[in-house]
Coordinates of C-alpha atoms and ligand atoms in Angstrom, one line a residue:
M799 CA 27.8 -17.3 -18.2
S800 CA 26.4 -13.8 -18.5
S801 CA 23.6 -13.1 -16.0
D802 CA 21.9 -10.9 -18.6
S803 CA 21.0 -13.8 -20.9
L804 CA 19.7 -15.8 -17.9
A805 CA 17.5 -13.0 -16.8
K806 CA 15.5 -13.1 -20.0
P807 CA 12.1 -14.9 -19.8
R808 CA 12.7 -18.5 -20.5
W809 CA 10.8 -19.7 -23.6
W810 CA 9.4 -22.8 -21.9
E811 CA 7.7 -21.1 -19.0
H812 CA 4.3 -20.9 -20.7
S813 CA 5.1 -23.1 -23.7
V814 CA 3.3 -26.0 -25.4
I815 CA 5.8 -28.8 -26.1
Y816 CA 4.6 -31.3 -28.7
E817 CA 6.0 -34.8 -28.4
I818 CA 6.6 -36.4 -31.8
Y819 CA 7.0 -40.2 -31.8
V820 CA 9.1 -39.8 -34.9
R821 CA 8.5 -43.2 -36.4
S822 CA 4.8 -42.6 -36.5
F823 CA 4.4 -38.9 -37.4
Q824 CA 4.9 -38.6 -41.2
D825 CA 6.6 -40.8 -43.7
S826 CA 8.1 -39.0 -46.6
N827 CA 9.5 -41.8 -48.7
G828 CA 6.9 -44.6 -48.7
D829 CA 8.8 -47.0 -46.5
G830 CA 6.1 -46.9 -43.8
I831 CA 8.3 -45.2 -41.2
G832 CA 8.0 -41.6 -40.1
D833 CA 11.1 -39.5 -40.8
L834 CA 12.8 -36.1 -40.5
P835 CA 11.7 -34.8 -44.0
G836 CA 8.2 -35.9 -43.0
I837 CA 8.4 -33.6 -39.9
I838 CA 9.6 -30.8 -42.1
Q839 CA 6.5 -31.2 -44.3
R840 CA 4.3 -30.8 -41.2
L841 CA 5.9 -27.8 -39.6
D842 CA 3.1 -25.5 -41.0
Y843 CA 0.5 -27.7 -39.3
L844 CA 2.4 -27.3 -36.0
R845 CA 3.0 -23.6 -36.2
N846 CA 2.8 -20.8 -38.8
D847 CA 1.4 -17.2 -38.9
T848 CA -2.2 -18.2 -39.5
S849 CA -4.9 -19.2 -37.1
D850 CA -5.1 -22.6 -38.9
S851 CA -2.0 -23.9 -37.2
L852 CA -1.8 -25.6 -33.8
G853 CA 0.5 -22.9 -32.4
I854 CA 2.9 -25.1 -30.4
D855 CA 6.3 -23.7 -29.2
A856 CA 8.6 -26.7 -29.3
I857 CA 8.8 -30.3 -30.6
W858 CA 10.3 -33.1 -28.5
L859 CA 11.6 -35.8 -30.8
T860 CA 11.8 -39.4 -29.6
P861 CA 15.2 -40.8 -30.3
I862 CA 16.4 -40.3 -33.9
Y863 CA 19.8 -41.9 -33.5
P864 CA 21.0 -45.1 -35.1
S865 CA 19.6 -48.0 -33.2
P866 CA 19.2 -51.8 -33.6
L867 CA 15.6 -51.1 -32.3
Y868 CA 15.4 -53.6 -29.4
D869 CA 13.7 -50.7 -27.6
Y870 CA 12.7 -48.7 -30.7
G871 CA 15.4 -46.1 -30.5
Y872 CA 15.9 -46.1 -26.7
D873 CA 18.9 -48.3 -27.4
V874 CA 21.3 -45.9 -29.1
S875 CA 24.3 -47.2 -31.1
D876 CA 25.6 -43.8 -32.1
Y877 CA 24.8 -40.7 -30.1
T878 CA 25.8 -38.3 -32.8
G879 CA 24.2 -39.8 -35.9
I880 CA 20.8 -40.1 -37.4
D881 CA 19.3 -43.5 -38.1
P882 CA 19.0 -43.9 -41.9
A883 CA 15.3 -44.8 -41.5
Y884 CA 14.8 -41.2 -40.3
G885 CA 17.1 -39.4 -42.7
S886 CA 20.6 -37.9 -42.4
L887 CA 22.4 -35.2 -40.5
D888 CA 21.7 -32.9 -43.5
D889 CA 18.0 -33.6 -43.0
F890 CA 18.4 -32.7 -39.4
D891 CA 20.2 -29.5 -40.2
R892 CA 17.4 -28.6 -42.6
L893 CA 14.8 -29.4 -39.9
A894 CA 16.7 -27.2 -37.5
R895 CA 16.7 -24.3 -40.0
E896 CA 13.1 -24.6 -41.0
A897 CA 11.9 -25.1 -37.4
E898 CA 13.7 -21.9 -36.5
Q899 CA 11.9 -20.1 -39.3
H900 CA 8.6 -21.4 -37.9
E901 CA 9.7 -20.3 -34.4
I902 CA 9.6 -23.9 -33.2
K903 CA 12.3 -25.1 -30.7
I904 CA 13.7 -28.6 -31.0
V905 CA 14.1 -30.8 -27.9
L906 CA 15.9 -34.1 -28.3
D907 CA 15.5 -37.2 -26.3
F908 CA 18.8 -37.9 -24.6
V909 CA 19.1 -41.5 -23.6
L910 CA 21.7 -41.1 -20.9
N911 CA 21.3 -44.1 -18.7
H912 CA 22.1 -46.8 -21.2
S913 CA 23.4 -47.3 -24.7
S914 CA 22.7 -50.1 -27.1
H915 CA 24.8 -53.3 -26.6
M916 CA 25.9 -52.6 -30.2
H917 CA 27.4 -49.2 -29.4
P918 CA 31.2 -49.2 -30.0
W919 CA 31.7 -48.0 -26.4
F920 CA 30.1 -51.2 -25.1
L921 CA 31.8 -53.4 -27.7
E922 CA 35.1 -52.0 -26.4
S923 CA 34.0 -52.2 -22.8
R924 CA 33.1 -55.9 -23.0
S925 CA 36.1 -56.8 -25.1
N926 CA 38.3 -57.3 -22.0
K927 CA 38.5 -56.4 -18.4
Q928 CA 41.5 -54.1 -19.0
S929 CA 39.8 -52.1 -21.7
D930 CA 40.0 -48.3 -21.1
R931 CA 36.2 -48.2 -21.5
R932 CA 35.5 -51.2 -19.1
D933 CA 34.4 -48.8 -16.4
W934 CA 32.1 -46.8 -18.7
Y935 CA 29.5 -49.5 -18.0
V936 CA 28.6 -51.3 -14.8
W937 CA 30.5 -54.6 -14.4
K938 CA 30.6 -56.9 -11.4
D939 CA 31.8 -60.3 -10.5
P940 CA 29.2 -63.0 -9.8
T941 CA 28.4 -63.7 -6.1
P942 CA 30.6 -66.5 -4.5
E943 CA 27.7 -68.8 -5.2
G944 CA 27.9 -67.9 -8.9
G945 CA 24.7 -65.8 -9.5
P946 CA 24.1 -62.2 -10.4
P947 CA 25.9 -59.6 -8.1
N948 CA 22.7 -58.4 -6.5
N949 CA 18.9 -58.7 -6.6
W950 CA 18.1 -55.7 -8.8
Q951 CA 15.4 -56.3 -11.3
S952 CA 15.1 -54.9 -14.8
V953 CA 12.1 -52.6 -15.5
F954 CA 11.1 -54.9 -18.4
G955 CA 11.2 -58.0 -16.2
G956 CA 13.9 -60.4 -15.0
P957 CA 17.3 -59.8 -13.4
A958 CA 19.0 -56.5 -14.2
W959 CA 22.3 -58.4 -14.8
T960 CA 23.5 -60.5 -17.7
L961 CA 26.6 -62.7 -17.6
D962 CA 29.3 -62.0 -20.2
E963 CA 30.9 -65.4 -20.4
P964 CA 34.2 -64.5 -22.0
T965 CA 35.1 -62.1 -19.2
G966 CA 33.3 -63.9 -16.5
Q967 CA 31.6 -60.7 -15.2
Y968 CA 28.0 -59.5 -15.2
Y969 CA 26.9 -56.2 -16.7
L970 CA 24.0 -54.1 -15.5
H971 CA 21.0 -53.3 -17.6
S972 CA 18.1 -51.5 -15.9
F973 CA 16.0 -52.2 -19.0
L974 CA 16.7 -54.9 -21.7
P975 CA 20.0 -56.9 -21.8
Q976 CA 20.5 -55.0 -25.1
Q977 CA 20.6 -51.7 -23.2
P978 CA 23.7 -51.9 -20.9
D979 CA 23.7 -49.1 -18.2
L980 CA 26.4 -46.5 -18.6
N981 CA 28.4 -45.7 -15.5
W982 CA 27.8 -42.0 -14.6
R983 CA 30.3 -42.4 -11.7
N984 CA 33.1 -42.4 -14.3
P985 CA 34.3 -38.9 -15.2
S986 CA 35.4 -39.7 -18.7
L987 CA 32.0 -41.3 -19.5
R988 CA 30.4 -38.1 -18.2
K989 CA 32.7 -36.0 -20.4
A990 CA 31.8 -38.1 -23.5
M991 CA 28.1 -37.6 -22.7
H992 CA 28.8 -33.8 -22.4
D993 CA 30.4 -33.8 -25.8
V994 CA 27.2 -35.5 -27.2
V995 CA 25.0 -32.6 -25.9
R996 CA 27.5 -30.1 -27.2
F997 CA 27.3 -31.7 -30.6
W998 CA 23.5 -31.3 -30.8
I999 CA 23.5 -27.8 -29.3
Q1000 CA 25.9 -26.7 -32.1
R1001 CA 23.3 -28.1 -34.6
G1002 CA 20.6 -25.9 -33.2
V1003 CA 18.9 -27.9 -30.5
S1004 CA 17.3 -25.9 -27.7
G1005 CA 17.1 -28.6 -25.0
F1006 CA 16.9 -32.3 -24.0
R1007 CA 14.5 -34.7 -22.4
L1008 CA 16.5 -36.9 -20.2
D1009 CA 15.3 -40.5 -20.6
A1010 CA 15.1 -42.7 -17.4
T1011 CA 17.0 -40.1 -15.5
A1012 CA 16.7 -41.7 -12.1
F1013 CA 18.6 -44.8 -13.1
I1014 CA 21.9 -42.9 -13.5
G1015 CA 21.9 -42.7 -9.7
K1016 CA 22.9 -46.1 -8.5
D1017 CA 24.2 -47.2 -5.1
A1018 CA 28.0 -46.8 -5.2
Q1019 CA 28.5 -50.3 -3.7
L1020 CA 25.7 -51.9 -5.8
R1021 CA 24.1 -53.3 -2.7
D1022 CA 20.9 -55.3 -2.8
N1023 CA 17.5 -53.6 -2.8
L1024 CA 16.0 -54.5 0.5
A1025 CA 12.8 -55.8 -0.9
V1026 CA 11.3 -56.1 -4.4
A1027 CA 7.8 -55.1 -5.0
P1028 CA 5.9 -56.4 -8.0
T1029 CA 6.1 -54.2 -11.0
S1030 CA 3.1 -51.9 -11.4
G1031 CA 1.7 -49.5 -14.0
T1032 CA 0.1 -50.0 -17.4
S1033 CA 3.3 -50.0 -19.3
G1034 CA 5.7 -52.2 -17.4
L1035 CA 7.6 -49.2 -16.1
G1036 CA 7.2 -50.3 -12.5
V1037 CA 10.1 -50.0 -10.1
S1038 CA 11.7 -52.0 -7.2
Y1039 CA 11.5 -50.8 -3.6
P1040 CA 13.4 -49.7 -1.6
L1041 CA 15.6 -48.3 -4.3
R1042 CA 19.3 -48.7 -4.4
N1043 CA 19.2 -49.1 -8.2
M1044 CA 18.0 -45.6 -8.8
N1045 CA 17.6 -42.0 -7.5
H1046 CA 21.0 -42.0 -5.6
P1047 CA 21.5 -38.4 -4.4
D1048 CA 24.9 -38.3 -6.3
M1049 CA 23.0 -38.0 -9.5
H1050 CA 22.0 -34.4 -8.7
D1051 CA 25.7 -33.5 -8.9
W1052 CA 25.9 -35.0 -12.4
L1053 CA 22.7 -33.2 -13.4
R1054 CA 24.1 -29.9 -12.2
E1055 CA 27.3 -30.6 -14.1
L1056 CA 25.2 -31.3 -17.2
R1057 CA 23.2 -28.1 -16.7
H1058 CA 26.5 -26.2 -16.6
V1059 CA 27.6 -27.8 -19.9
V1060 CA 24.3 -27.0 -21.7
D1061 CA 24.4 -23.4 -20.6
E1062 CA 28.2 -22.9 -21.0
D1063 CA 27.8 -20.4 -23.9
G1064 CA 25.5 -18.2 -21.9
I1065 CA 22.2 -19.4 -23.2
E1066 CA 20.0 -21.1 -20.7
R1067 CA 18.7 -24.3 -22.3
F1068 CA 15.7 -26.5 -21.6
L1069 CA 16.2 -29.8 -19.7
V1070 CA 13.3 -32.0 -18.6
S1071 CA 13.9 -35.2 -16.6
E1072 CA 11.9 -38.3 -16.8
I1073 CA 11.4 -39.7 -13.3
Y1074 CA 8.4 -41.6 -12.0
D1075 CA 7.2 -41.6 -8.4
L1076 CA 9.0 -38.5 -7.2
D1077 CA 8.8 -37.4 -3.6
D1078 CA 8.6 -33.7 -2.7
D1079 CA 12.3 -33.3 -1.9
A1080 CA 13.4 -34.8 -5.2
I1081 CA 10.9 -32.5 -7.1
A1082 CA 12.4 -29.5 -5.3
L1083 CA 16.0 -30.5 -6.0
L1084 CA 15.3 -31.2 -9.7
H1085 CA 13.6 -27.8 -10.0
G1086 CA 16.7 -26.1 -8.6
S1087 CA 16.3 -25.8 -4.8
E1088 CA 20.1 -26.5 -4.4
G1089 CA 21.3 -24.9 -7.7
P1090 CA 20.4 -25.0 -11.3
E1091 CA 19.5 -28.5 -12.4
M1092 CA 16.5 -29.3 -14.6
S1093 CA 14.2 -26.7 -16.2
M1094 CA 11.4 -29.1 -15.0
S1095 CA 10.7 -32.7 -14.2
F1096 CA 8.1 -34.3 -16.4
N1097 CA 4.9 -34.3 -14.3
F1098 CA 3.2 -37.7 -14.5
E1099 CA 0.6 -36.9 -11.8
L1100 CA -2.3 -36.1 -14.2
I1101 CA -1.8 -39.3 -16.1
G1102 CA -2.4 -41.3 -13.0
C1103 CA -5.6 -39.5 -11.9
S1104 CA -8.8 -41.2 -11.4
W1105 CA -11.8 -39.5 -12.9
H1106 CA -12.9 -37.0 -10.3
A1107 CA -12.4 -33.3 -9.9
E1108 CA -10.7 -33.7 -6.6
S1109 CA -8.2 -36.2 -8.0
Y1110 CA -7.1 -33.7 -10.7
R1111 CA -7.0 -30.8 -8.3
N1112 CA -4.9 -32.8 -5.8
A1113 CA -2.6 -33.9 -8.6
V1114 CA -2.1 -30.3 -9.8
E1115 CA -1.6 -28.8 -6.4
S1116 CA 0.6 -31.5 -4.8
F1117 CA 3.1 -31.1 -7.7
S1118 CA 3.1 -27.4 -7.7
D1119 CA 3.3 -27.2 -3.9
S1120 CA 6.5 -29.1 -3.9
L1121 CA 8.2 -26.7 -6.3
P1122 CA 10.7 -24.1 -5.0
S1123 CA 9.7 -20.5 -5.7
G1124 CA 10.2 -19.4 -9.3
A1125 CA 10.1 -22.9 -10.7
T1126 CA 8.0 -23.8 -13.7
P1127 CA 5.2 -26.3 -13.2
N1128 CA 4.2 -28.6 -16.1
T1129 CA 1.4 -30.9 -17.0
A1130 CA 0.9 -33.8 -19.4
L1131 CA -2.0 -36.2 -20.1
N1132 CA -0.2 -38.5 -22.5
N1133 CA 3.2 -39.8 -23.7
H1134 CA 4.6 -42.6 -25.7
D1135 CA 4.6 -45.0 -22.7
Q1136 CA 1.0 -44.6 -21.6
S1137 CA -2.3 -45.7 -23.0
R1138 CA -3.9 -42.7 -24.7
S1139 CA -6.0 -40.7 -22.3
I1140 CA -9.3 -41.1 -24.3
S1141 CA -8.8 -44.9 -24.1
R1142 CA -7.8 -44.7 -20.5
F1143 CA -10.9 -42.9 -19.3
G1144 CA -13.4 -43.7 -22.1
A1145 CA -14.6 -47.2 -21.3
D1146 CA -18.2 -45.8 -20.9
G1147 CA -18.2 -44.1 -24.2
C1148 CA -17.5 -40.6 -22.8
G1149 CA -13.8 -40.5 -23.4
R1150 CA -14.0 -37.7 -26.0
E1151 CA -16.0 -35.4 -23.7
R1152 CA -13.6 -36.1 -20.8
A1153 CA -10.6 -35.4 -23.0
R1154 CA -12.1 -32.0 -24.0
L1155 CA -12.6 -31.2 -20.3
V1156 CA -9.0 -32.1 -19.2
A1157 CA -7.6 -30.3 -22.3
M1158 CA -9.2 -27.2 -21.0
L1159 CA -7.8 -27.8 -17.6
Q1160 CA -4.3 -28.4 -18.9
F1161 CA -4.2 -25.3 -21.1
A1162 CA -5.7 -23.1 -18.3
L1163 CA -3.1 -24.1 -15.7
P1164 CA 0.2 -22.2 -15.2
G1165 CA 3.4 -23.5 -16.6
A1166 CA 4.4 -25.6 -19.6
T1167 CA 2.1 -28.1 -21.3
F1168 CA 3.2 -31.3 -23.0
I1169 CA 1.0 -32.8 -25.6
Y1170 CA 1.6 -36.0 -27.5
Y1171 CA 1.1 -36.2 -31.3
G1172 CA -2.5 -37.2 -32.1
E1173 CA -3.8 -36.1 -28.8
E1174 CA -5.0 -32.9 -30.4
I1175 CA -7.3 -34.8 -32.8
G1176 CA -8.5 -37.2 -30.1
M1177 CA -6.6 -40.4 -31.3
L1178 CA -7.4 -43.6 -29.5
D1179 CA -5.1 -46.5 -28.7
G1180 CA -4.8 -48.6 -31.8
V1181 CA -5.4 -52.4 -31.9
I1182 CA -2.2 -54.4 -32.4
P1183 CA -2.6 -58.0 -33.4
P1184 CA -0.1 -60.2 -31.5
D1185 CA 1.9 -60.8 -34.7
R1186 CA 2.4 -57.1 -35.3
I1187 CA 3.7 -56.2 -31.9
R1188 CA 7.1 -54.4 -32.0
D1189 CA 7.5 -53.0 -28.5
P1190 CA 9.7 -55.1 -26.2
V1191 CA 7.1 -54.7 -23.4
G1192 CA 4.5 -56.3 -25.6
L1193 CA 6.8 -59.0 -26.9
R1194 CA 7.6 -60.1 -23.4
S1195 CA 3.9 -60.0 -22.3
L1196 CA 2.4 -63.3 -21.4
D1197 CA -1.0 -62.4 -22.7
K1198 CA -0.3 -60.4 -25.8
A1199 CA -4.0 -59.8 -26.6
L1200 CA -4.6 -58.4 -23.2
N1201 CA -1.3 -56.5 -22.8
P1202 CA 0.2 -55.7 -26.2
G1203 CA 2.7 -53.3 -24.5
R1204 CA 3.1 -49.7 -25.7
D1205 CA 2.4 -50.0 -29.5
P1206 CA -1.3 -49.0 -29.2
E1207 CA -0.3 -45.5 -28.2
R1208 CA 2.3 -45.3 -31.0
T1209 CA 0.2 -46.0 -34.1
P1210 CA 0.6 -43.6 -37.1
M1211 CA -0.6 -40.1 -37.0
Q1212 CA -4.0 -39.8 -38.7
W1213 CA -3.7 -37.0 -41.2
S1214 CA -6.6 -37.9 -43.5
S1215 CA -9.1 -40.5 -44.4
G1216 CA -7.2 -41.4 -47.5
L1217 CA -4.9 -44.3 -48.1
G1218 CA -2.4 -44.8 -45.3
A1219 CA -4.2 -42.1 -43.4
G1220 CA -2.0 -39.6 -45.1
F1221 CA 0.9 -41.0 -43.0
T1222 CA 2.4 -43.2 -45.7
T1223 CA 2.0 -44.3 -49.2
G1224 CA 3.5 -47.7 -48.2
E1225 CA 2.7 -50.2 -45.5
A1226 CA 2.8 -48.5 -42.1
W1227 CA 5.3 -50.1 -39.6
L1228 CA 2.4 -50.4 -37.1
P1229 CA -1.2 -50.9 -38.0
L1230 CA -3.2 -47.7 -38.6
G1231 CA -5.8 -46.9 -36.1
S1232 CA -9.2 -48.2 -37.1
T1233 CA -10.7 -44.7 -36.4
A1234 CA -8.6 -43.0 -39.1
Q1235 CA -11.7 -42.4 -41.2
E1236 CA -13.4 -40.3 -38.6
I1237 CA -10.6 -39.0 -36.5
N1238 CA -8.1 -37.2 -38.7
V1239 CA -6.6 -33.7 -39.3
E1240 CA -8.1 -33.1 -42.7
L1241 CA -11.6 -33.7 -41.5
E1242 CA -11.2 -32.0 -38.1
C1243 CA -9.8 -28.8 -39.6
R1244 CA -13.1 -28.1 -41.1
V1245 CA -15.4 -28.9 -38.1
P1246 CA -15.9 -26.2 -35.5
E1247 CA -16.8 -28.7 -32.8
S1248 CA -13.8 -30.9 -33.4
M1249 CA -11.1 -31.8 -30.9
L1250 CA -8.5 -30.1 -33.2
T1251 CA -10.5 -26.8 -33.2
L1252 CA -10.7 -26.9 -29.4
Y1253 CA -7.0 -27.5 -29.1
R1254 CA -6.2 -24.7 -31.5
S1255 CA -8.4 -22.3 -29.7
L1256 CA -7.2 -23.2 -26.2
I1257 CA -3.6 -22.8 -27.3
S1258 CA -4.3 -19.5 -28.9
L1259 CA -6.3 -18.3 -25.8
R1260 CA -3.4 -19.2 -23.6
T1261 CA -1.1 -16.9 -25.6
T1262 CA -3.5 -14.0 -26.0
Q1263 CA -5.0 -13.8 -22.4
Q1264 CA -2.6 -12.4 -20.0
A1265 CA -4.2 -14.1 -17.0
L1266 CA -3.7 -17.5 -18.6
R1267 CA -0.1 -16.6 -19.3
V1268 CA 1.1 -15.2 -16.1
G1269 CA -1.9 -15.1 -13.7
Q1270 CA -1.7 -16.5 -10.1
Y1271 CA -3.6 -19.7 -9.6
R1272 CA -6.2 -20.0 -6.9
A1273 CA -8.7 -22.8 -6.5
F1274 CA -12.1 -22.6 -4.7
D1275 CA -13.2 -25.1 -2.1
D1276 CA -16.9 -24.1 -1.8
V1277 CA -18.1 -25.7 -5.0
P1278 CA -20.6 -28.4 -6.0
D1279 CA -19.4 -32.0 -5.8
N1280 CA -17.1 -33.1 -8.7
V1281 CA -16.5 -29.5 -9.9
Y1282 CA -13.0 -28.0 -10.2
L1283 CA -13.1 -24.2 -10.0
F1284 CA -10.1 -22.0 -10.1
E1285 CA -9.1 -18.5 -11.2
R1286 CA -6.0 -17.1 -12.8
D1287 CA -5.3 -13.5 -11.8
S1288 CA -2.7 -11.4 -13.4
G1289 CA -3.7 -8.1 -11.6
S1290 CA -5.1 -6.5 -14.8
Q1291 CA -7.1 -9.6 -15.8
T1292 CA -8.9 -12.4 -14.0
V1293 CA -10.3 -15.5 -15.5
L1294 CA -12.4 -18.2 -13.9
V1295 CA -12.1 -21.8 -15.0
A1296 CA -15.1 -24.0 -14.2
L1297 CA -14.9 -27.7 -15.0
N1298 CA -17.7 -30.1 -14.4
F1299 CA -16.3 -33.6 -14.0
A1300 CA -19.7 -35.0 -13.1
S1301 CA -22.0 -36.9 -15.5
E1302 CA -24.9 -34.7 -14.4
P1303 CA -25.4 -30.9 -14.8
R1304 CA -24.0 -28.6 -12.1
K1305 CA -24.8 -25.0 -11.2
V1306 CA -21.7 -23.1 -10.1
P1307 CA -21.8 -19.7 -8.5
I1308 CA -19.3 -17.4 -10.1
Q1309 CA -17.8 -16.2 -6.8
S1310 CA -18.1 -12.5 -6.1
W1311 CA -18.5 -11.6 -9.7
K1312 CA -21.9 -10.3 -10.8
S1313 CA -21.3 -11.1 -14.4
A1314 CA -18.8 -12.6 -16.7
V1315 CA -18.4 -13.5 -20.4
V1316 CA -17.5 -16.9 -21.8
L1317 CA -14.1 -16.9 -23.5
A1318 CA -14.0 -20.6 -24.3
C1319 CA -16.1 -23.7 -23.8
T1320 CA -15.9 -27.4 -24.4
H1321 CA -19.5 -27.5 -25.6
V1322 CA -21.4 -25.2 -28.0
R1323 CA -22.3 -21.9 -26.5
Q1324 CA -23.1 -18.5 -28.0
E1325 CA -19.9 -16.5 -28.6
R1326 CA -19.0 -14.3 -25.6
E1327 CA -22.2 -15.4 -23.8
R1328 CA -22.9 -13.3 -20.7
I1329 CA -23.2 -15.1 -17.4
E1330 CA -25.0 -13.6 -14.4
G1331 CA -24.4 -14.9 -10.8
A1332 CA -24.0 -18.6 -11.6
I1333 CA -23.1 -20.7 -14.5
S1334 CA -25.0 -23.9 -15.4
L1335 CA -22.7 -26.5 -16.7
R1336 CA -23.8 -29.5 -18.7
P1337 CA -22.3 -32.9 -17.9
L1338 CA -18.6 -32.9 -18.5
E1339 CA -18.7 -29.3 -19.6
G1340 CA -15.9 -26.8 -19.0
V1341 CA -15.8 -23.0 -19.5
I1342 CA -13.3 -20.2 -19.2
L1343 CA -14.9 -17.0 -18.1
E1344 CA -13.6 -13.4 -18.0
H1345 CA -14.9 -10.9 -15.5
S1346 CA -17.0 -8.2 -17.0
S1347 CA -18.3 -5.1 -15.2
Ligands
LIG373 C1 11.7 -44.4 -20.8 C2 11.2 -44.2 -22.2 O1 10.2 -43.3 -22.2 C3 10.7 -45.6 -22.7 O2 10.1 -45.6 -23.9 C4 12.0 -46.5 -22.8 O3 11.6 -47.8 -23.1 C5 12.7 -46.5 -21.4 N1 12.9 -45.2 -20.9 C6 14.1 -47.1 -21.6 O4 14.9 -46.2 -22.3

């Protein structure tokens, strides 16, 4: 690998990565399912030369591969194909070409821990104990008493083992029985997965999001977990403790091997791991403390915050404090497994104001920013009647009205107030959000105070202001209760970010600066308003200020 190419600035270091839940983004053929030609139609919305576009740098596509859909694409039956519902390889190639013209990178979801039970590899593996591919999955005899080999639990509930009666052995599935775990200890399986990433890199992909990364690291002897804690979290993605079913240190060797493969032609590519509940050592390792591994590990800390300035500040700083020097931090407020942020913190009716405030926080912080389709217009969780639930977490839920699973955050993108919300001319695969009349792109494009206008202006500010791009972060302690105040200082420019998380006004001294001008605000203020000595913030107001002499 030439050191020259690796010395160039990495495109993701200050990027905005937009997650597209492909099935729900844009349907182009009226079957009610989002698809690749639909994404092509919306590239201009995502980025073009005008100030009317969002200005993102990359799209992360949820799985587009053929799948029997037990876990809506996270059960892959062919790693190098496109599910016909989403289009064809030709459509993918066109997307890659057109995305490049729009200067948008493509990041694919790589479901590396498990395949579908319909994948030919698994069919072959289960066909007999002598199969060459038997060891590509995790098989084990029953215990002498005749039960599952150990006490591991599946993330979606119940034992992580299913008996295959014809061969008399159990296979492991950390998720659904229809998602058998691949055996990353097997070198030929790893080689086959390397060939998968090569295939997509040759088709123009710039990186991968590694689904459920921690689960590839299993105890070599498949020993019991010592105790099993109840599953936690809003989406059923809880885990068992202490963990022998995940995070085994050997996985870092396999991740470094994968890093080597994705960079083998001398271009450093983007890899982001999905791992919950990371400790500091694991964060450091993933970010390269022992050699190139991930470009970053998806940061879930902000998603778990309670509504208080201190909670957000702690989350930001605890993550970045554990990074080795030179590593890129990242933030996210939403993804396809979590209730949408406005719904999460909006029970008192102030969700929209809060979402504006944390959007300002997110875009003013160093590093990469992940946003989830619809977040930029302020989409809420949809309401899913029990008979329309598709997500396996919802289907397994005992109280489907109370816990419908993850479909609420996956409802179709709200493009307009017209029929099908501009998403489809047919019947959408999931119910449209009931807010589509008021919360949609077409409407918000024209409203200066809309969420979309705020997102566009914050993304643009982040690219045009040097301090927001590369400035050092420093937070201030001596601030009124429930205010988060920090600066970004690039040497030639300093900006101050003042965020009032309180439901009452706050007066915040602007440090040693005598005066400053407002660059951006979550509320209406006069353009480039001049501030002297202290800034008065309204409830849930945030501002970005620039020093002025
Ligand atoms: C994590 C993904 O984000 C989630 O949607 C999926 O169900 C599991 N991994 C299993 O692949």
